[in-house]
Amino acid sequence: MKKHLFFTLLIAFLCITTGQAKSILFDLGWKFYEGDIPEAKAADYDDSKWQKVNLPHDWDIYHAPNTDAATGNDGGYFPGGIGWYRKEFKPEQKAGEKVVLHFEGVYQKAEVYVNGTLATTHAYGYTPFYADITSYVKQNQKNIIAVKVDNSLQHNCRWYSGSGIYRHVWLETHKDGAKDNETSAFVTTEKVFGISADGLKADSAKVRLTYDGKTLEVITLKDVKLWSPEQPYLYNIKVGDVNVKHGVRTFTYDAEKGFVLNGKSVFLNGACVHHDDGILGSMAFDAAEARKVKLMKQAGFNLIRTAHNPTSTAFLNTCDSIGVLVIGEVFDGWYNSKTKYDYSTVIDSCYQEDIKAMILRDRNHPSIISWSIGNEVMERKEIRVVQTARKFKAEILKYDTTRPVTEALCAWDRDWEIYDPHAEVLDIVGYNYMLFKHATDHQRDPKRVMWQTESYPRDAFKNWSIVYDNNYVIGDIVWTGLDYLGESGIGRYYYEGETPGEHYTQKQFPWHGAYCGDVDLTGWRKPISHYRSILWNNDEPVYMAVKEPSGYKGEIKETSWSVWPTWESWSWNGWEGKDITVEVYTKAPSASLYLNDKLIATKDVNRSTEYKAVFTLPYQPGTLKAVAGNASTTLKTAGEAYAIRLTPDKKTLKADGEDLAFVILEVIDKDGNIVPEAAVPVDIQVSGAGTLLASGTANLQDTEATTSSHVTTWKGRAMVVVRSTQQKGKINVTTKSNLKNANSLLQSRP
């Protein structure tokens, strides 16, 4: 039996005290112009009338979706185009020091000028890059950085990309000749001894730290706490002048025992996640990136696939710190284009640079368990597809041999077995919507290890069953964990008379995003999220939701990635006396349903019922209660809309100009129940030591710009995002509507 053993660890912080590097966050104090002004690269260009902005910045999201916008259905009907950024600074480097600009992400085709001279270019919008500007800067004088961002050639992406310098920028000074610490150091575990039965501890572990490929030291750790989703423990290690924070863990995978982490079998319940942050567009604030990961963890997922590109450092740091496994994906397509101006136009000149950038930056994160080299490549029936897969895998192995390489394969016909030579290149084979082929593939290739890298949301039970019953299928990864912008209309349900068909068949405006997520843009977990988590986990005893009756608003039609519209609501005005369906999800042996304290029925629940108890009864207002085992849950009919309620995710923000608070806005009745059909116009005001960054809802047909101060609630709910300033003090969030208004008081502190 062939086994694969892989280890990886985290560098969250690294500093070298000899020739110590200095890194300064370079996000604040930029000027921006939307449009192309070639003269803007010059040091003496007058930018006094330009807009003042702080990074991260995405100019697309400041526009409302428009039916004629260049990015179209793929990109969510946003404009793209060209933009320029400029910033004045004085370097503080000492003699012999190097000055470097570190861009975490620019979408896309960046040109970086210093005092009018081109310092570097970078094509791919999702990988970090560095500009050595030492020879262009003037010490103790004013210097001008100008960055041109060109996202004008459309379409170049199959989802919302955003436009601009959407991730952090850093100004680094360090000794001439030194390399970036983040990419130079690499930690691996040589061996773990005496792993405990619960997979949380080990007697000892040998850890190797290399720098620029040379071993600094091999360290033996005693009484080791192992890193895992249940216990994401991170160590601080000091070796000479290098300080490293890392997590120790080991995993194996094979067709006989499945995926084994720290000696324990683990079923991988995964979510694909795109890079945008919903109503923030692509602006990758640390707090927004961390929130995405936390939402996925709270929804019961233990794995995220970064579909279909490298994610941010903040995202991975959160996965490390709270315990979420990751498949790090580098590309969507390869040589044959999916959109006219996509990565296929630059692949030969850029793939080595971009693979290297991802692996060197991310290989020290313990959360990452696999690298993915592609997704549903169009040239799947050409012989060169195997050559390309080998080439990309070899490029990864130059920098990291400690993780398996995967790829998401798909067929649009029934020619699936032709993938066998391609699949042989991969350590784990990714199946997009093709897991029904698992049994015959296993017969043909008994050693193949599989995971479903994309699946339809409604197939939750079927896919859980396949993983549960077959060790050679190590996980299922749903499309998607979160709703997102772009791919407009995927996952939608619609009513008779509305535009029919799938998102890829025709224009779906005003739809400008994807509704296939288990969690919506405001962070609300849809019923499918609770059902999926109950299948995979043991931390939610019972959940109840109500299926919207077809005909309540119109005859309901579904699409391929949709689930039937189902809500946490017992408010169905006008449906009195008509049948309505209630679903109760539980792993208890039975579930009972009560309406106004009267027992409706008790039903057995088990695998044959797909862990659902389904009840049909005439609708009557009141209180609906489900009881399963020792647990219960209720839904109450809401009264008239009475007031606005604000609930922030935190009360204190850092006064650094970068921190965010996410404030949930709800329409409630006099008893505090959410009014589920309330569509209330609300104006938002933020005063004091904070600013309003965005407000919006999960309604992906609402074309109000999310960066405006006006929002109309959808399903009785909206979200407000507050950004800190660099000032300490109180932040007041207030609403103005035709209901009783709300006020939320936050604090900004150093």
XYZ file of C-alpha atoms in Angstrom:
750
model
C 0.000 0.000 0.000
C 1.351 3.383 -1.032
C 1.145 6.028 1.666
C 1.841 9.734 1.583
C 3.017 11.616 4.667
C 2.976 15.376 4.691
C 3.846 18.032 7.216
C 3.671 21.805 7.208
C 3.983 24.610 9.716
C 3.289 28.293 10.032
C 5.400 31.393 9.947
C 3.178 34.143 11.282
C 6.045 36.425 12.220
C 9.665 36.489 11.231
C 12.336 39.007 12.024
C 16.092 38.897 11.632
C 17.927 40.925 14.216
C 21.125 41.066 12.158
C 20.379 43.460 9.314
C 16.814 43.646 10.606
C 14.117 44.384 8.006
C 11.663 47.166 8.657
C 8.186 46.874 7.173
C 5.710 49.755 7.276
C 2.075 49.454 6.253
C 1.759 51.773 3.259
C -2.051 51.844 2.923
C -2.949 55.348 4.065
C -2.692 58.664 2.273
C -3.051 57.783 -1.426
C -4.735 59.768 -4.190
C -6.838 58.118 -6.857
C -8.178 58.919 -10.306
C -10.534 56.654 -12.241
C -9.484 56.849 -15.855
C -6.257 56.838 -17.854
C -3.863 59.770 -17.534
C -0.447 58.640 -18.807
C 1.114 61.871 -17.525
C 0.221 60.816 -13.955
C 3.417 58.785 -13.729
C 5.503 61.976 -13.666
C 6.766 63.215 -10.315
C 5.647 66.793 -11.004
C 2.119 65.898 -12.146
C -0.557 67.961 -10.355
C -2.873 65.512 -8.535
C -4.367 68.086 -6.176
C -7.889 67.485 -7.488
C -7.708 63.703 -7.242
C -9.774 61.747 -4.738
C -8.102 60.962 -1.410
C -8.282 57.250 -0.612
C -6.881 54.764 1.832
C -6.126 51.204 0.821
C -7.402 48.535 0.426
C -9.375 50.088 -2.434
C -11.652 48.749 -5.160
C -13.106 51.395 -7.434
C -15.689 49.028 -8.933
C -17.670 48.658 -5.727
C -18.235 52.416 -5.543
C -20.436 52.040 -8.631
C -23.933 50.644 -8.807
C -24.352 47.585 -11.037
C -25.318 48.722 -14.529
C -26.803 46.611 -17.295
C -24.345 48.060 -19.846
C -21.222 47.721 -17.664
C -18.149 46.187 -19.266
C -17.740 43.185 -16.953
C -21.228 41.926 -17.802
C -22.926 38.927 -16.256
C -19.591 37.317 -15.314
C -18.270 40.304 -13.392
C -21.518 41.480 -11.830
C -22.107 44.448 -14.146
C -19.338 46.659 -12.786
C -17.210 48.953 -14.978
C -13.602 47.733 -14.763
C -11.446 50.183 -16.681
C -8.175 51.925 -15.799
C -7.239 53.747 -12.604
C -4.192 55.564 -11.242
C -2.918 55.805 -7.664
C -0.285 58.226 -6.386
C 1.434 58.680 -3.044
C 4.143 61.000 -1.742
C 6.721 59.713 0.742
C 10.210 60.214 2.145
C 12.266 57.028 2.562
C 14.091 56.419 5.820
C 16.657 53.916 4.658
C 20.220 54.013 5.877
C 23.289 53.783 3.676
C 23.486 50.371 2.034
C 19.848 49.552 2.699
C 17.391 48.407 0.085
C 13.902 49.942 -0.371
C 11.149 47.615 -1.575
C 7.425 48.061 -2.200
C 5.487 44.897 -1.403
C 2.057 44.688 -3.061
C -0.160 41.918 -1.687
C -2.588 42.146 -4.602
C -3.497 44.513 -7.449
C -6.236 43.730 -9.976
C -4.760 43.821 -12.501
C -1.846 44.586 -14.880
C -0.037 46.887 -12.490
C 2.664 49.328 -13.561
C 4.661 50.848 -10.698
C 6.493 54.131 -11.280
C 8.863 55.946 -8.922
C 9.539 59.587 -9.733
C 8.403 58.964 -13.298
C 10.505 55.832 -13.915
C 8.954 52.407 -14.377
C 10.134 50.184 -11.511
C 8.172 46.993 -12.222
C 5.066 45.483 -13.789
C 2.864 42.598 -12.677
C 0.071 41.022 -14.718
C -1.794 38.523 -12.491
C -4.302 40.119 -10.160
C -4.124 37.548 -7.367
C -0.444 37.040 -6.511
C 1.820 39.289 -4.452
C 4.778 41.042 -6.020
C 7.713 43.228 -5.058
C 9.205 46.370 -6.594
C 12.827 47.122 -5.726
C 12.805 50.926 -5.850
C 16.204 51.545 -4.257
C 17.790 53.071 -7.331
C 14.820 55.334 -8.048
C 14.221 57.010 -4.675
C 15.879 60.155 -3.384
C 16.924 60.100 0.252
C 15.498 62.806 2.511
C 13.458 64.229 -0.350
C 9.920 64.009 -1.631
C 9.323 60.933 -3.786
C 6.236 60.029 -5.792
C 4.919 56.521 -6.230
C 2.461 56.187 -9.123
C 0.631 52.953 -9.889
C -1.392 52.345 -13.032
C -3.989 49.578 -12.745
C -5.449 48.300 -16.004
C -8.617 46.202 -15.832
C -9.974 47.524 -19.115
C -9.804 44.418 -21.303
C -13.082 42.641 -20.589
C -14.031 39.917 -20.017
C -10.957 38.646 -18.193
C -12.566 36.805 -15.282
C -15.598 34.562 -14.726
C -16.574 36.233 -11.452
C -16.278 39.622 -9.767
C -12.633 40.629 -9.656
C -12.885 44.229 -8.524
C -10.444 46.841 -9.792
C -7.582 48.500 -7.975
C -5.018 48.056 -5.208
C -7.387 45.866 -3.241
C -4.926 44.283 -0.784
C -2.266 45.801 1.473
C 0.896 47.571 0.359
C 4.051 47.586 2.504
C 7.177 49.726 2.362
C 10.168 47.617 3.360
C 13.727 48.674 4.068
C 16.431 46.122 4.702
C 20.059 45.405 4.159
C 21.084 45.288 0.520
C 21.026 41.758 -0.849
C 18.666 40.398 1.800
C 15.551 38.551 0.663
C 12.043 38.915 1.945
C 11.726 37.029 5.212
C 8.224 35.799 4.476
C 9.419 33.937 1.405
C 12.926 32.888 2.509
C 12.244 30.872 5.656
C 10.586 27.451 5.508
C 9.662 25.179 8.389
C 8.973 21.455 8.066
C 8.494 18.708 10.603
C 10.838 15.778 10.128
C 9.102 13.368 12.506
C 6.430 13.240 15.199
C 6.774 10.664 17.986
C 4.122 9.248 20.304
C 0.903 10.811 18.997
C -1.905 10.471 21.540
C -5.102 8.595 20.705
C -7.108 11.835 20.572
C -4.652 13.405 18.119
C -4.054 16.460 20.297
C -0.598 15.715 21.714
C 2.680 14.005 20.912
C 5.670 13.023 23.002
C 8.086 14.913 20.749
C 8.676 16.276 17.266
C 11.700 17.148 15.168
C 11.355 20.463 13.342
C 13.673 21.694 10.590
C 14.050 25.414 9.836
C 15.648 26.391 6.542
C 16.479 29.830 5.206
C 17.097 30.297 1.486
C 17.215 26.521 1.235
C 19.924 26.085 3.869
C 19.209 24.404 7.187
C 19.616 26.699 10.177
C 18.811 24.053 12.761
C 16.834 20.915 13.535
C 14.967 21.333 16.817
C 13.405 18.700 19.063
C 10.178 19.776 20.757
C 8.933 17.911 23.830
C 5.341 17.377 25.016
C 4.018 18.722 21.732
C 0.566 20.217 21.241
C -0.447 19.313 17.717
C -2.179 21.740 15.347
C -5.654 20.730 14.180
C -9.071 22.326 13.540
C -10.039 21.330 17.096
C -6.815 22.691 18.595
C -5.048 25.199 16.320
C -2.019 25.538 18.580
C 0.894 27.688 17.368
C 4.431 27.603 18.779
C 7.026 30.362 19.040
C 10.492 29.102 18.110
C 13.763 31.031 18.219
C 16.710 29.769 16.194
C 19.650 32.125 16.207
C 18.400 35.421 14.844
C 15.171 34.018 13.444
C 11.922 34.006 15.417
C 9.220 31.727 14.033
C 5.643 31.012 15.065
C 4.435 27.668 13.762
C 1.986 24.816 14.174
C 2.995 21.139 14.225
C 0.785 18.551 12.528
C 0.991 15.447 10.386
C -1.427 13.883 7.950
C -1.660 10.899 5.637
C -4.092 10.033 2.882
C -4.686 6.865 0.929
C -7.535 4.888 -0.620
C -7.728 2.424 2.290
C -7.766 4.685 5.361
C -8.834 7.991 3.861
C -7.594 11.268 5.303
C -5.874 10.911 8.685
C -4.822 14.031 10.620
C -2.577 13.532 13.643
C -3.515 9.857 13.685
C -7.287 10.470 13.538
C -9.592 9.868 10.576
C -11.208 13.098 9.403
C -14.085 13.599 6.956
C -13.444 16.780 4.970
C -16.536 18.988 4.812
C -15.421 21.779 2.521
C -16.570 25.041 0.990
C -15.370 26.816 -2.125
C -14.883 30.521 -1.395
C -14.255 33.313 -3.887
C -12.005 36.250 -3.019
C -14.553 39.091 -2.743
C -15.989 40.298 0.545
C -19.557 40.820 -0.590
C -20.747 44.386 -0.119
C -17.106 45.493 0.269
C -16.249 44.243 -3.199
C -12.690 42.972 -3.301
C -11.297 45.282 -0.591
C -9.328 42.795 1.510
C -9.356 44.348 4.963
C -7.941 41.974 7.556
C -11.184 42.088 9.544
C -13.250 41.222 6.459
C -10.958 38.358 5.465
C -11.011 36.994 9.011
C -14.798 37.280 9.099
C -15.136 35.109 5.991
C -13.119 32.335 7.592
C -15.006 32.604 10.883
C -18.350 32.391 9.069
C -17.209 29.182 7.395
C -16.000 27.700 10.678
C -19.291 28.631 12.378
C -21.175 26.997 9.496
C -19.469 23.687 10.297
C -16.896 23.563 7.498
C -13.405 22.268 8.280
C -11.939 22.926 4.806
C -11.890 25.858 2.368
C -10.866 25.733 -1.274
C -9.638 29.161 -2.438
C -11.519 29.114 -5.713
C -9.873 29.868 -8.061
C -6.820 31.848 -7.052
C -4.432 32.550 -4.175
C -6.157 34.201 -1.236
C -4.849 36.899 1.108
C -2.324 36.483 3.902
C -4.921 37.668 6.419
C -7.288 34.922 5.263
C -4.657 32.225 5.779
C -3.541 33.667 9.116
C -7.114 33.321 10.337
C -7.340 29.744 9.065
C -4.158 29.001 11.016
C -5.356 30.675 14.196
C -8.900 29.261 14.410
C -8.300 25.923 12.695
C -9.601 25.615 9.138
C -7.899 23.452 6.512
C -7.188 24.969 3.084
C -6.641 23.940 -0.530
C -4.571 26.758 -2.019
C -5.476 27.169 -5.684
C -3.306 29.113 -8.106
C -5.253 29.293 -11.395
C -8.706 28.907 -12.901
C -7.944 28.074 -16.541
C -4.753 27.406 -18.482
C -3.968 27.784 -22.184
C -7.455 27.598 -23.699
C -9.387 30.699 -22.701
C -12.647 30.760 -20.764
C -13.000 34.499 -21.305
C -11.305 36.441 -24.079
C -8.700 38.245 -21.955
C -8.144 35.799 -19.088
C -4.897 34.252 -17.793
C -4.400 32.337 -21.032
C -3.096 35.576 -22.566
C -0.101 35.713 -20.207
C 0.326 32.144 -18.983
C 3.648 31.348 -20.673
C 5.338 34.499 -19.431
C 3.825 34.466 -15.934
C 3.076 30.957 -14.633
C 6.518 30.387 -13.077
C 6.479 33.754 -11.336
C 2.938 33.293 -10.047
C 3.331 29.711 -8.814
C 6.543 30.710 -7.046
C 4.865 33.753 -5.481
C 2.017 31.666 -4.066
C 4.105 28.785 -2.763
C 6.874 30.854 -1.165
C 4.383 33.136 0.558
C 1.968 30.445 1.738
C 3.932 27.237 2.316
C 4.446 27.888 6.036
C 0.739 27.967 6.854
C -0.307 24.787 8.694
C -3.843 25.257 7.421
C -2.817 24.490 3.840
C -2.975 20.751 3.140
C -2.871 20.782 -0.667
C -1.974 22.899 -3.677
C -4.362 23.050 -6.638
C -2.972 23.815 -10.086
C -6.225 24.470 -11.931
C -9.964 24.258 -12.353
C -12.071 22.782 -15.157
C -9.464 23.498 -17.833
C -10.909 23.819 -21.313
C -8.188 21.806 -23.098
C -9.106 18.636 -21.211
C -9.208 16.499 -24.385
C -5.838 17.671 -25.725
C -2.659 15.690 -25.047
C -0.867 18.828 -23.879
C -3.169 19.010 -20.851
C -1.138 16.197 -19.260
C 2.109 17.969 -20.103
C 0.840 21.210 -18.563
C -0.275 19.444 -15.383
C 3.168 17.849 -15.043
C 4.856 21.175 -15.694
C 2.832 23.024 -13.069
C 3.243 20.256 -10.502
C 7.025 20.255 -11.079
C 7.062 24.018 -10.552
C 5.331 23.601 -7.187
C 7.740 20.858 -6.122
C 10.675 23.224 -6.623
C 9.496 25.089 -3.530
C 7.452 22.594 -1.518
C 7.480 18.801 -1.546
C 5.481 18.454 1.671
C 1.933 18.634 0.295
C -0.110 16.777 -2.308
C -0.993 18.447 -5.592
C -4.591 18.386 -6.797
C -6.677 19.839 -9.592
C -10.419 20.228 -10.108
C -11.461 18.123 -13.116
C -14.814 18.324 -14.847
C -16.634 16.946 -17.891
C -19.392 18.624 -19.875
C -20.199 15.338 -21.562
C -19.734 11.693 -20.576
C -16.097 11.423 -21.701
C -14.733 11.114 -18.172
C -12.411 8.125 -18.365
C -10.163 10.028 -20.808
C -8.918 11.870 -17.701
C -6.974 8.818 -16.451
C -3.525 9.948 -17.740
C -4.221 13.439 -16.404
C -5.408 12.087 -13.044
C -2.225 10.047 -12.729
C -0.254 13.292 -12.453
C -2.236 14.322 -9.369
C -1.763 13.100 -5.809
C -5.454 13.661 -5.041
C -7.938 13.884 -7.917
C -10.529 16.644 -7.739
C -14.023 15.872 -9.081
C -16.271 18.803 -10.010
C -19.876 17.518 -10.037
C -18.634 14.105 -11.174
C -18.539 12.128 -7.939
C -21.168 9.725 -9.281
C -18.194 8.228 -11.155
C -16.449 7.285 -7.911
C -17.353 3.564 -7.824
C -16.330 2.693 -11.383
C -13.210 4.840 -11.088
C -12.270 2.998 -7.911
C -12.674 -0.339 -9.649
C -10.456 0.832 -12.491
C -7.867 2.509 -10.218
C -8.149 1.200 -6.613
C -5.359 3.457 -5.335
C -6.857 6.721 -6.562
C -7.705 9.177 -3.773
C -10.615 11.487 -4.582
C -12.392 14.522 -3.246
C -15.268 16.369 -4.819
C -13.847 19.834 -5.381
C -17.248 21.256 -6.364
C -20.753 19.945 -5.689
C -24.315 21.189 -5.996
C -25.712 22.562 -2.712
C -28.899 20.483 -2.861
C -26.881 17.240 -3.021
C -25.695 17.592 0.582
C -26.969 14.234 1.828
C -25.899 12.221 -1.205
C -22.354 13.583 -1.085
C -22.042 13.192 2.681
C -23.092 9.541 2.235
C -20.455 8.876 -0.433
C -17.683 10.278 1.762
C -18.992 8.501 4.853
C -19.168 5.126 3.073
C -15.962 5.191 0.982
C -12.523 5.844 2.458
C -11.067 6.578 -0.957
C -13.348 9.653 -1.193
C -11.897 11.914 1.483
C -14.212 14.900 1.247
C -16.868 16.987 -0.437
C -16.469 20.711 -1.167
C -19.699 22.529 -1.968
C -20.080 25.344 -4.470
C -20.170 27.566 -2.443
C -19.700 28.416 1.187
C -20.586 32.083 0.733
C -22.674 34.075 -1.689
C -20.458 36.264 -3.856
C -20.476 38.943 -6.548
C -20.360 38.025 -10.221
C -21.494 34.856 -12.025
C -24.750 36.727 -11.841
C -27.750 34.554 -11.118
C -26.037 31.254 -10.331
C -27.927 29.531 -7.527
C -31.044 31.643 -7.966
C -34.586 30.420 -7.732
C -37.124 32.464 -9.655
C -40.839 32.834 -10.214
C -42.867 31.969 -13.295
C -42.666 34.905 -15.715
C -39.170 36.001 -14.696
C -36.125 35.489 -16.927
C -35.659 31.705 -17.154
C -32.533 29.583 -17.401
C -29.063 29.296 -15.948
C -26.653 32.138 -15.297
C -24.508 31.129 -18.262
C -27.335 30.951 -20.829
C -28.326 34.597 -20.974
C -28.056 37.979 -19.296
C -29.607 37.917 -15.814
C -29.483 41.612 -14.833
C -30.439 42.974 -12.294
C -28.902 39.871 -10.734
C -25.258 40.793 -10.125
C -24.088 38.006 -7.862
C -24.316 34.353 -6.897
C -26.951 32.992 -4.499
C -25.515 29.471 -4.260
C -23.740 30.001 -0.922
C -24.658 28.264 2.309
C -24.206 31.703 3.914
C -25.506 34.943 2.408
C -23.751 38.300 1.983
C -24.810 39.505 5.438
C -23.542 36.381 7.181
C -26.964 34.756 7.660
C -26.793 30.966 7.485
C -29.403 29.616 5.118
C -31.256 26.460 6.182
C -29.068 24.353 3.853
C -26.085 25.448 5.963
C -27.626 24.074 9.156
C -28.628 20.851 7.414
C -25.146 20.306 6.000
C -23.525 20.964 9.372
C -25.876 18.536 11.145
C -24.841 15.836 8.662
C -21.112 16.372 9.201
C -20.892 17.559 12.822
C -22.386 16.909 16.239
C -22.763 20.405 17.664
C -26.300 21.378 16.558
C -29.011 19.082 17.945
C -32.005 20.373 15.969
C -32.919 22.999 13.398
C -36.260 23.946 11.826
C -37.181 25.908 8.710
C -40.226 26.381 6.480
C -40.368 25.860 2.722
C -41.832 28.799 0.842
C -45.039 27.516 -0.791
C -45.008 27.607 -4.584
C -47.638 30.199 -5.428
C -47.118 32.332 -2.314
C -45.327 34.908 -4.473
C -45.494 32.976 -7.720
C -44.765 29.527 -9.078
C -41.210 28.693 -7.988
C -38.623 27.540 -10.517
C -35.161 26.232 -9.613
C -31.784 26.293 -11.347
C -28.891 23.834 -11.143
C -27.118 25.360 -8.134
C -30.231 26.439 -6.241
C -32.034 24.957 -3.291
C -35.734 25.463 -2.696
C -36.325 28.820 -0.923
C -36.614 27.865 2.727
C -36.727 30.331 5.606
C -36.573 30.667 9.388
C -40.095 32.086 9.323
C -43.589 31.305 10.543
C -45.028 34.493 9.043
C -47.021 33.697 5.900
C -49.742 36.311 5.743
C -52.497 35.409 3.299
C -51.694 31.687 3.342
C -53.982 30.838 6.266
C -55.583 27.406 5.936
C -53.367 26.345 3.044
C -50.790 23.581 3.305
C -47.217 24.497 4.113
C -44.170 22.270 4.620
C -41.913 22.349 7.673
C -38.526 20.632 7.727
C -36.766 19.577 10.932
C -33.121 18.502 10.734
C -31.657 16.360 13.494
C -29.697 13.212 14.257
C -32.005 12.401 17.155
C -34.113 9.256 16.537
C -37.363 11.205 16.235
C -38.770 14.728 15.977
C -42.101 16.140 17.104
C -43.797 19.266 15.769
C -46.158 21.449 17.810
C -48.268 24.393 16.677
C -49.576 26.606 19.460
C -48.745 23.822 21.962
C -50.764 21.238 19.993
C -48.901 18.171 18.745
C -49.055 17.938 14.970
C -47.084 14.698 14.575
C -44.012 12.752 15.652
C -41.778 11.216 13.004
C -38.823 8.858 13.036
C -35.526 10.309 11.864
C -32.622 8.250 10.571
C -30.417 7.780 7.555
C -33.326 6.499 5.470
C -35.122 9.829 6.046
C -31.880 11.708 5.262
C -31.946 12.990 8.863
C -35.004 15.090 8.108
C -38.493 15.051 9.535
C -40.863 16.651 7.032
C -44.306 17.834 8.141
C -47.145 19.273 6.050
C -49.905 21.205 7.821
C -52.356 24.055 7.184
C -50.755 27.400 7.979
C -52.026 29.127 11.096
C -50.241 32.021 12.858
C -48.720 31.481 16.262
C -45.781 29.549 17.646
C -44.230 26.577 15.892
C -42.046 24.305 18.000
C -39.866 21.334 17.051
C -38.609 18.886 19.691
C -35.860 16.340 19.020
C -34.374 14.427 21.920
C -33.665 16.917 24.704
C -33.472 19.886 22.338
C -36.099 22.177 20.873
C -36.400 25.218 18.628
C -39.260 27.629 17.885
C -40.487 30.027 15.217
C -43.045 32.753 15.983
C -45.331 34.722 13.709
C -44.062 38.295 13.593
C -46.256 41.346 14.070
C -46.064 44.674 12.262
C -42.685 46.284 11.679
C -42.012 48.527 14.662
C -38.305 49.326 15.064
C -34.775 48.995 13.764
C -32.274 46.931 15.770
C -28.485 47.227 15.380
C -26.142 44.454 16.531
C -22.381 44.975 15.998
C -19.975 42.047 15.859
C -17.696 43.970 18.224
C -17.818 47.128 20.301
C -14.166 48.184 20.112
C -12.125 48.929 16.998
C -8.419 49.612 16.622
C -7.704 53.245 15.828
C -5.470 52.336 12.888
C -7.659 53.355 9.959
C -7.944 49.679 8.951
C -10.255 47.971 11.450
C -13.891 47.179 10.696
C -17.081 46.502 12.619
C -19.893 44.562 10.931
C -23.254 45.756 12.255
C -26.357 43.677 11.539
C -29.487 45.780 10.980
C -32.841 44.079 11.562
C -36.473 45.144 11.344
C -38.336 43.910 14.431
C -41.860 43.960 15.828
C -42.775 45.174 19.311
C -41.781 41.814 20.813
C -38.339 41.767 19.200
C -39.182 39.248 16.465
C -37.605 39.821 13.064
C -40.223 40.810 10.475
C -39.171 38.481 7.659
C -40.762 40.256 4.684
C -39.921 43.813 5.760
C -38.465 45.977 2.982
C -37.758 49.221 4.813
C -35.681 52.095 3.373
C -33.026 53.123 5.916
C -30.384 55.855 5.879
C -27.208 55.195 7.850
C -25.068 57.802 9.567
C -21.687 57.158 11.183
C -20.067 59.931 13.196
C -17.100 60.340 15.508
C -13.921 58.282 15.199
C -15.229 56.089 12.387
C -16.623 56.238 8.868
C -19.279 54.357 6.936
C -17.607 51.958 4.529
C -20.630 50.082 3.171
C -24.243 49.096 3.730
C -26.167 46.420 1.888
C -28.295 43.304 1.963
C -28.267 39.758 0.625
C -30.610 40.806 -2.200
C -28.513 40.276 -5.316
C -31.086 42.082 -7.461
C -30.780 45.344 -5.521
C -28.727 47.727 -7.670
C -28.144 50.386 -5.016
C -24.389 50.939 -4.655
C -23.322 49.191 -1.452
C -20.897 51.992 -0.617
C -23.792 54.450 -0.287
C -25.432 55.396 3.013
C -28.867 54.208 1.915
C -30.132 50.650 2.125
C -33.497 48.910 1.795
C -33.796 45.879 4.046
C -34.396 42.465 2.458
C -36.061 39.693 4.433
C -36.021 42.179 7.319
C -32.231 42.392 7.350
C -29.231 44.451 6.197
C -25.608 44.968 7.184
C -23.562 48.095 7.886
C -19.762 48.144 7.813
C -17.923 50.766 9.873
C -14.250 51.614 9.312
C -12.076 53.055 12.045
C -10.051 56.207 11.626
C -6.674 56.907 13.208
C -8.403 58.839 15.966
C -9.481 57.341 19.269
C -12.919 58.045 20.617
C -16.591 57.178 20.256
C -18.196 56.003 17.033
C -21.930 56.580 16.698
C -23.962 54.489 14.243
C -27.521 55.755 13.793
C -30.444 54.971 11.492
C -33.125 57.109 9.903
C -36.328 55.404 8.745
C -40.108 55.512 9.181
C -39.781 53.116 12.145
C -38.387 53.571 15.627
C -34.717 54.132 14.911
C -31.633 52.646 16.479
C -28.269 53.810 17.741
C -25.150 51.725 18.322
C -22.161 53.133 20.201
C -18.694 51.783 19.376
C -15.226 52.744 20.599
C -12.003 53.311 18.676
C -8.851 52.749 20.723
C -5.108 52.627 20.012
